[in-house]
Short mmCIF file of C-alpha atoms and ligand atoms in Angstrom, two decimals:
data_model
loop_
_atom_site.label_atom_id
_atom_site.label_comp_id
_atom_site.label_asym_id
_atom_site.label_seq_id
_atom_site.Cartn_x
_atom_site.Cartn_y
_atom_site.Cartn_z
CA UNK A 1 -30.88 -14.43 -12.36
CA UNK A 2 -33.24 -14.64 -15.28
CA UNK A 3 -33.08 -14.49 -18.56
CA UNK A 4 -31.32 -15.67 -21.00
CA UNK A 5 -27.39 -16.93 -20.78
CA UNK A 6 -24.75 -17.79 -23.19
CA UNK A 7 -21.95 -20.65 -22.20
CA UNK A 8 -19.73 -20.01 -25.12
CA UNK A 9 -17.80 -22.90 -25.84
CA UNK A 10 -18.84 -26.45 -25.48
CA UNK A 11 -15.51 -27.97 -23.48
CA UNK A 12 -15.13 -29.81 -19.83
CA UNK A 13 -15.70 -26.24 -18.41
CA UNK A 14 -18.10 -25.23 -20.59
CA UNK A 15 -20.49 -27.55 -21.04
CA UNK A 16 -20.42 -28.51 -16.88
CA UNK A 17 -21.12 -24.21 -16.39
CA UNK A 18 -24.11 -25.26 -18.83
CA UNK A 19 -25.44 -27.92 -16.52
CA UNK A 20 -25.22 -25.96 -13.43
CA UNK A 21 -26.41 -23.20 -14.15
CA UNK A 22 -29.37 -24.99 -15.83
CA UNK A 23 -29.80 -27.05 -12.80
CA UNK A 24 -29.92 -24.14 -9.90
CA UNK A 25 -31.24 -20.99 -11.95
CA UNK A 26 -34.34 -21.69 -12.65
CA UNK A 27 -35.12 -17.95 -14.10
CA UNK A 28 -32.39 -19.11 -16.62
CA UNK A 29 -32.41 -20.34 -19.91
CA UNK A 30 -28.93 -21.51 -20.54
CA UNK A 31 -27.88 -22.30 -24.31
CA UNK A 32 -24.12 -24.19 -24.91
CA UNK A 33 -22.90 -22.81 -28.32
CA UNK A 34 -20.25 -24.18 -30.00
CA UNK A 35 -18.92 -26.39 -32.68
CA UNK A 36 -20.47 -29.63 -31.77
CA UNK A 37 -23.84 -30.27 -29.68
CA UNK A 38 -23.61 -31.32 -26.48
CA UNK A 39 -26.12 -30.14 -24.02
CA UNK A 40 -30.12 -30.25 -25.34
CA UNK A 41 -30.71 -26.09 -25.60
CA UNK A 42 -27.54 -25.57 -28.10
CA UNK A 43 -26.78 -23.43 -30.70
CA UNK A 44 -23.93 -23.89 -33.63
CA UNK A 45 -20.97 -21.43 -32.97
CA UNK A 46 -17.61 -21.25 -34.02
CA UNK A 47 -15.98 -18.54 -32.56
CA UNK A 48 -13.55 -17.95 -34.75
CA UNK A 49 -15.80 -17.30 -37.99
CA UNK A 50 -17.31 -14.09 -38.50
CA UNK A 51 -20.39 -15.32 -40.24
CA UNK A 52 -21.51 -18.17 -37.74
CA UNK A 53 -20.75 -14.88 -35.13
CA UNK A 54 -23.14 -12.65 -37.15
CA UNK A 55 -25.85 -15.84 -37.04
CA UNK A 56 -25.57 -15.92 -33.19
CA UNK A 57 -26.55 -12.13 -33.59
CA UNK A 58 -29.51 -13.02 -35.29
CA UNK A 59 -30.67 -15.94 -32.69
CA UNK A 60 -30.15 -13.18 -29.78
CA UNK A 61 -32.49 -11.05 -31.76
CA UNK A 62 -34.68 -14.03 -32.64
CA UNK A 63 -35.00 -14.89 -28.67
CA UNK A 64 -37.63 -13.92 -26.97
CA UNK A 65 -35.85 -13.88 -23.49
CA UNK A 66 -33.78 -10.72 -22.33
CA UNK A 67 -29.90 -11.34 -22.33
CA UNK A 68 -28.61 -11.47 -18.95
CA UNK A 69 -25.15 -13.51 -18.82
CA UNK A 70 -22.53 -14.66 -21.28
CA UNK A 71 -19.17 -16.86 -20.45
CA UNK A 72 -17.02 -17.39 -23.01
CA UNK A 73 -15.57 -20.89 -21.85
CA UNK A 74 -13.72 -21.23 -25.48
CA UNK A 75 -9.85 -21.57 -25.48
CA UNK A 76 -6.98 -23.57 -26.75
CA UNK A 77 -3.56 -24.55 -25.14
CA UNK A 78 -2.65 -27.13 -27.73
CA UNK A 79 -3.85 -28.65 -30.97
CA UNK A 80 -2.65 -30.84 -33.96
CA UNK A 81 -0.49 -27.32 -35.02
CA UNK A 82 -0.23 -26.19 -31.55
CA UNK A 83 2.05 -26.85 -28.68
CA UNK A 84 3.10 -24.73 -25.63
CA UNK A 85 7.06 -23.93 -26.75
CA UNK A 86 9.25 -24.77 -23.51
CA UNK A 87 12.02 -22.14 -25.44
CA UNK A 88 12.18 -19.40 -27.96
CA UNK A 89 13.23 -21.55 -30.56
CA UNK A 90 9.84 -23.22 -30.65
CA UNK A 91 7.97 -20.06 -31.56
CA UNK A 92 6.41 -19.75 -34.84
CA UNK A 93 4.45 -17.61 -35.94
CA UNK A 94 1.81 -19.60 -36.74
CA UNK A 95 1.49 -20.66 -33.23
CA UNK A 96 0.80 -17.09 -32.09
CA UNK A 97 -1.35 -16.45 -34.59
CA UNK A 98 -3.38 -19.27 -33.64
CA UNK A 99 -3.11 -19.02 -30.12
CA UNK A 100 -4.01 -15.12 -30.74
CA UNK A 101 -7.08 -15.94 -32.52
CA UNK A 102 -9.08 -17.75 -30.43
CA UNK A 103 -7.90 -16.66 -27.05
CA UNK A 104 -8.21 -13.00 -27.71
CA UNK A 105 -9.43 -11.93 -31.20
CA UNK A 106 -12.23 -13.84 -31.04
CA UNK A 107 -13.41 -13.29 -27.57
CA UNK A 108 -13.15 -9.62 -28.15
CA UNK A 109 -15.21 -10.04 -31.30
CA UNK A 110 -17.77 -11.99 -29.22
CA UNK A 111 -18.03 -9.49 -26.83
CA UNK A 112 -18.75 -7.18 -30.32
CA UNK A 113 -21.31 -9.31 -31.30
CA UNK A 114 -23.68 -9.22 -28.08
CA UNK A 115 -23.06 -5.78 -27.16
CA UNK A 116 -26.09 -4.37 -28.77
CA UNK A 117 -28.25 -7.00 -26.35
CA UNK A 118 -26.46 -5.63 -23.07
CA UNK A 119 -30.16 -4.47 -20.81
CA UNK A 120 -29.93 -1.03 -19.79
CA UNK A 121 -32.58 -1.76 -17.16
CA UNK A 122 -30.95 -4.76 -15.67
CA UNK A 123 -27.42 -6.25 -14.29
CA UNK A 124 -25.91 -8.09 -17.54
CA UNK A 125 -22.92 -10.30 -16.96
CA UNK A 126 -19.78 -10.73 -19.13
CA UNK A 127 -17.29 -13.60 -17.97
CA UNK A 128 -14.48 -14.60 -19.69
CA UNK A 129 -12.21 -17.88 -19.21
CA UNK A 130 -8.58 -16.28 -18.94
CA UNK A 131 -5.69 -18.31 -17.18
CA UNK A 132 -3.42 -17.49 -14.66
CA UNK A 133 -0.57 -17.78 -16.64
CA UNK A 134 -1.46 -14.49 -18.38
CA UNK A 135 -0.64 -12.62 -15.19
CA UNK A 136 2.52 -10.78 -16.43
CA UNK A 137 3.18 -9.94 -12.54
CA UNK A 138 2.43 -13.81 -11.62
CA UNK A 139 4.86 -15.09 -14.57
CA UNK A 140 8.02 -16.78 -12.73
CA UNK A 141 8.27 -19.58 -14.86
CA UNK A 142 8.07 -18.84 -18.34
CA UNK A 143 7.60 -21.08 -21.42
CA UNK A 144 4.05 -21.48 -22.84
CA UNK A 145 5.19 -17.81 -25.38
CA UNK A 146 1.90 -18.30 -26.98
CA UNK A 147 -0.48 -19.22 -24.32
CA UNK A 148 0.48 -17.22 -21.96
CA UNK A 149 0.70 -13.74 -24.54
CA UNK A 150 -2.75 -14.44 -26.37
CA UNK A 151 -4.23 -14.61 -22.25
CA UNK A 152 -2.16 -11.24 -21.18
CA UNK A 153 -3.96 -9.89 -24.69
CA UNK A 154 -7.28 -10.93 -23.42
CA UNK A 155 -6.97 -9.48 -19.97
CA UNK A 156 -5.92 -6.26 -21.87
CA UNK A 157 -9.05 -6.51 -24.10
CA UNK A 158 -11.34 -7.09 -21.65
CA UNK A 159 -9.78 -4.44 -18.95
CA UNK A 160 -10.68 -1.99 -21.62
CA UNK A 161 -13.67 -3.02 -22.16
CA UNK A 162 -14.91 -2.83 -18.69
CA UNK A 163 -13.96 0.65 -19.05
CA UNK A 164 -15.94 1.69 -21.97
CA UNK A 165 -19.20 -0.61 -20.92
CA UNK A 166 -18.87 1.18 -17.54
CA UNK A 167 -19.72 4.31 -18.71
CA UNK A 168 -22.25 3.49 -21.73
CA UNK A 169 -23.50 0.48 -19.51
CA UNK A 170 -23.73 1.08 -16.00
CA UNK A 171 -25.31 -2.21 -14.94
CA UNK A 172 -22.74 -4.19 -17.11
CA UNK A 173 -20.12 -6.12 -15.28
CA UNK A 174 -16.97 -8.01 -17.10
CA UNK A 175 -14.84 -10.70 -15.37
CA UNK A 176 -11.75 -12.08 -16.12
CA UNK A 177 -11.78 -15.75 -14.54
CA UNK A 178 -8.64 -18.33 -13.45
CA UNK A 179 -10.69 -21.60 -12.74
CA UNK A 180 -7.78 -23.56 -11.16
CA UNK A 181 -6.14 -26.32 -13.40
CA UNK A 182 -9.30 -28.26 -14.31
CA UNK A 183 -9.33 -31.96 -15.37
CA UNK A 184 -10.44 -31.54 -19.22
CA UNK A 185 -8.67 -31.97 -22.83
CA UNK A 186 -7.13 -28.82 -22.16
CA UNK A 187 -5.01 -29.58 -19.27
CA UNK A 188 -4.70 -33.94 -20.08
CA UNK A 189 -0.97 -33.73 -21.46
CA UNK A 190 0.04 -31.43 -18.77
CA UNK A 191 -1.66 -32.90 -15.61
CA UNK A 192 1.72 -35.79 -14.37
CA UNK A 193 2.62 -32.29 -12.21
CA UNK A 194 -0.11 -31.43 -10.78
CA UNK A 195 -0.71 -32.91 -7.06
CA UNK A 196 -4.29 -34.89 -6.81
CA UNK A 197 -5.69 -32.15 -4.97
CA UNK A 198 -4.63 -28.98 -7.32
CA UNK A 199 -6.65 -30.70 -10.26
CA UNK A 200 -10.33 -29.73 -10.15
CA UNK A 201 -13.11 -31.90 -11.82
CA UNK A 202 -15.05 -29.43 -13.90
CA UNK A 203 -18.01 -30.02 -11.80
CA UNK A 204 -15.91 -28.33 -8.90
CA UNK A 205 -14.45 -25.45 -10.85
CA UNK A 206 -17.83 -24.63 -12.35
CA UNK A 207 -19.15 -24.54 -9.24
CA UNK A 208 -16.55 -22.00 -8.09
CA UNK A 209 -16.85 -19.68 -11.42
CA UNK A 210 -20.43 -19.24 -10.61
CA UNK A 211 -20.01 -18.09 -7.08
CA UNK A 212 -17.37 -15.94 -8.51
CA UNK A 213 -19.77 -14.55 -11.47
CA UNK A 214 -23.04 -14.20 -8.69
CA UNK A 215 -20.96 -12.09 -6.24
CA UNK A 216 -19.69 -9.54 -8.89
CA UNK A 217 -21.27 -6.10 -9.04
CA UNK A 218 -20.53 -3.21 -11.49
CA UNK A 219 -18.62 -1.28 -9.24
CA UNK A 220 -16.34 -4.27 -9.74
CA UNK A 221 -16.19 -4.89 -13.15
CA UNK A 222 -12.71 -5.96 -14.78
CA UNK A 223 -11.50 -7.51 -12.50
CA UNK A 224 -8.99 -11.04 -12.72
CA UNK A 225 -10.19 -13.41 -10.48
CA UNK A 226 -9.14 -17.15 -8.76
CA UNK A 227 -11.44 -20.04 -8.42
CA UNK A 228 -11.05 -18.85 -5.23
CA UNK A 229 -12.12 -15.24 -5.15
CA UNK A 230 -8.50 -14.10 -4.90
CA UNK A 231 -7.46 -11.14 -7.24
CA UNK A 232 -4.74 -11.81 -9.67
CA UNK A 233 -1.87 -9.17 -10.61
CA UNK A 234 -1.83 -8.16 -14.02
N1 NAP B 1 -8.45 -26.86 -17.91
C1 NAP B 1 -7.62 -26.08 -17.26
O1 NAP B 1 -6.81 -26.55 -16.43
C2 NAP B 1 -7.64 -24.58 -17.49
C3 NAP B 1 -6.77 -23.78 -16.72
C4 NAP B 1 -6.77 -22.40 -16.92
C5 NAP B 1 -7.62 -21.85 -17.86
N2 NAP B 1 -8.43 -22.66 -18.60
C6 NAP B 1 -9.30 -22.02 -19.60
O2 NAP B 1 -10.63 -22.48 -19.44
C7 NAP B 1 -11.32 -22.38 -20.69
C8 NAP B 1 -12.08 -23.67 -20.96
O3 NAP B 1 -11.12 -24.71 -21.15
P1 NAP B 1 -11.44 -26.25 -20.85
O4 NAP B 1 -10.52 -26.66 -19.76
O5 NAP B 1 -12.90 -26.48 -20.72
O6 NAP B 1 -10.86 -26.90 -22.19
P2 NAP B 1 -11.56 -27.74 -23.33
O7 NAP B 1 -12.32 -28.87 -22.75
O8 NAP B 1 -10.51 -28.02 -24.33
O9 NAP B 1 -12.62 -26.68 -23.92
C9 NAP B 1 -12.27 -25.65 -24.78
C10 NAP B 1 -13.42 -25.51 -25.76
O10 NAP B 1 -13.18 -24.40 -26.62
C11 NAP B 1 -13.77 -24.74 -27.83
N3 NAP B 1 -13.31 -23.98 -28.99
C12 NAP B 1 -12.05 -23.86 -29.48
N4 NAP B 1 -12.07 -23.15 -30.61
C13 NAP B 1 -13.37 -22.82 -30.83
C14 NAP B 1 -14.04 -22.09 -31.83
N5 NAP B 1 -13.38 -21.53 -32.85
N6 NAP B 1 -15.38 -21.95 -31.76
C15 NAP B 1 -16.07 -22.49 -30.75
N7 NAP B 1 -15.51 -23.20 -29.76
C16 NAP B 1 -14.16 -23.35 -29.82
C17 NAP B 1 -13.38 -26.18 -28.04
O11 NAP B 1 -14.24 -26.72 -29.02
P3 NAP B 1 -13.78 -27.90 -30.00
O12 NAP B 1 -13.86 -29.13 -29.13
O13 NAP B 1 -14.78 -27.85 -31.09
O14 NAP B 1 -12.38 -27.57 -30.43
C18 NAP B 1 -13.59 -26.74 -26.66
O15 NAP B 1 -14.90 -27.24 -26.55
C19 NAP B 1 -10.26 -22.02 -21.72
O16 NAP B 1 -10.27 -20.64 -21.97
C20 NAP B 1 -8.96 -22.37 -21.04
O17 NAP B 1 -7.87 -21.62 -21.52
C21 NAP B 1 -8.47 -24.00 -18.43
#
């Protein structure tokens, strides 16, 4: 690949996709945006804010490098307002709204925001952190109301998406990724469960999401995919 790439999102996952990518593509120049630096090529982005998302437009058109990839590594499972509800009666509706807006609205709207910098001559990559608790066909647990819906809405975005970009982008390809339950902030209050082996360092998963996103072609575009290549349902 070269060109330039976008690691949206400046997490565990994001920041190690940043690093790898930086480290074996040497056609690449990789930029981390998000809210605080962490990785030397970076560029201020939150997500969530339309303005700072019409700025990024501006530093795409500023950038002298073609746009070739973009992973939107940005998500949130719990916060200081936020915590996955084990039962109904812990829904609020502040809680979806929240969980909504930054694990669908604002991918979407990313996706809005760097679609005018998609190559027509070349293959441009889309990936997009889901979770595999969005699968509506892989739910047999429950809990997590939030979470889980705001993911199922960003699989439904997305699927759509691949759609439309198929037709007015035939070299575009969009991926909806589960990287496995990583060791990051994310995952920290939940991890007692989780046997030594299921919990990924970010280094691994990383390593797997790239695979994933280097293998893709458009005739496969919008798909849900593992760490490890396997589909998920719906
Ligand atoms: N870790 C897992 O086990 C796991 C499992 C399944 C799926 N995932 C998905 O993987 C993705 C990456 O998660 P992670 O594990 O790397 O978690 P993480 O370390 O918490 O990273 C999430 C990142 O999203 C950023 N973010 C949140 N709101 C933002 C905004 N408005 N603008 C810009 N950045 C914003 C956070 O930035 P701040 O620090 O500034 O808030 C944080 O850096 C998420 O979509 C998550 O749902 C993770």
């Amino acid at each position: 690949m070269n060109g330039l790439a976008l690691i949206v999102g400046a997490g565990g996952i994001g920041r190690q996709l940043a690093e790898n990518l930086d480290s074996s593509e040497k056609g690449l120049e990789v930029v981390l945006c998000g809210r605080e630096k962490k990785f030397p090529s970076f560029w201020e982005l939150d997500i969530e804010d339309i303005n700072s998302l019409s700025k990024l437009k501006n530093k795409i058109q500023n950038h002298p490098n073609k746009l070739r990839l973009v992973i939107n590594a940005t998500g949130r499972l719990h916060s200081k307002t936020l915590k996955p509800e084990k039962r109904l009666q812990h829904l609020e509706k502040e809680s979806l709204l929240e969980s909504f807006s930054i694990n669908a609205i604002a991918p979407i709207l990313l996706a809005k925001t760097i679609e005018q910098f998609i190559p027509r001559d070349s293959l441009f990559n889309f990936a997009s952190i889901s979770a595999r608790v969005g699968s509506i066909g892989d739910n047999k647990t429950g809990g997590w109301y939030s979470y889980r819906a705001s993911k199922s809405a960003q699989n439904q975005l997305f699927k759509s998406l691949s759609i439309e970009w198929s037709r007015r982008f035939p070299s575009s390809i969009i991926t909806l990724l589960h990287p496995g339950t990583v060791n990051t902030n994310l995952s920290k209050p939940f991890q007692q469960f989780v046997p030594e082996n299921k919990l990924f360092s970010s280094t691994k998963a990383s390593k797997y999401l790239i695979k994933i996103i280097k293998e893709q072609t458009p005739s496969n575009s919008g798909q849900f995919i593992a760490w490890d290549g396997n589909q998920i349902p719906w």
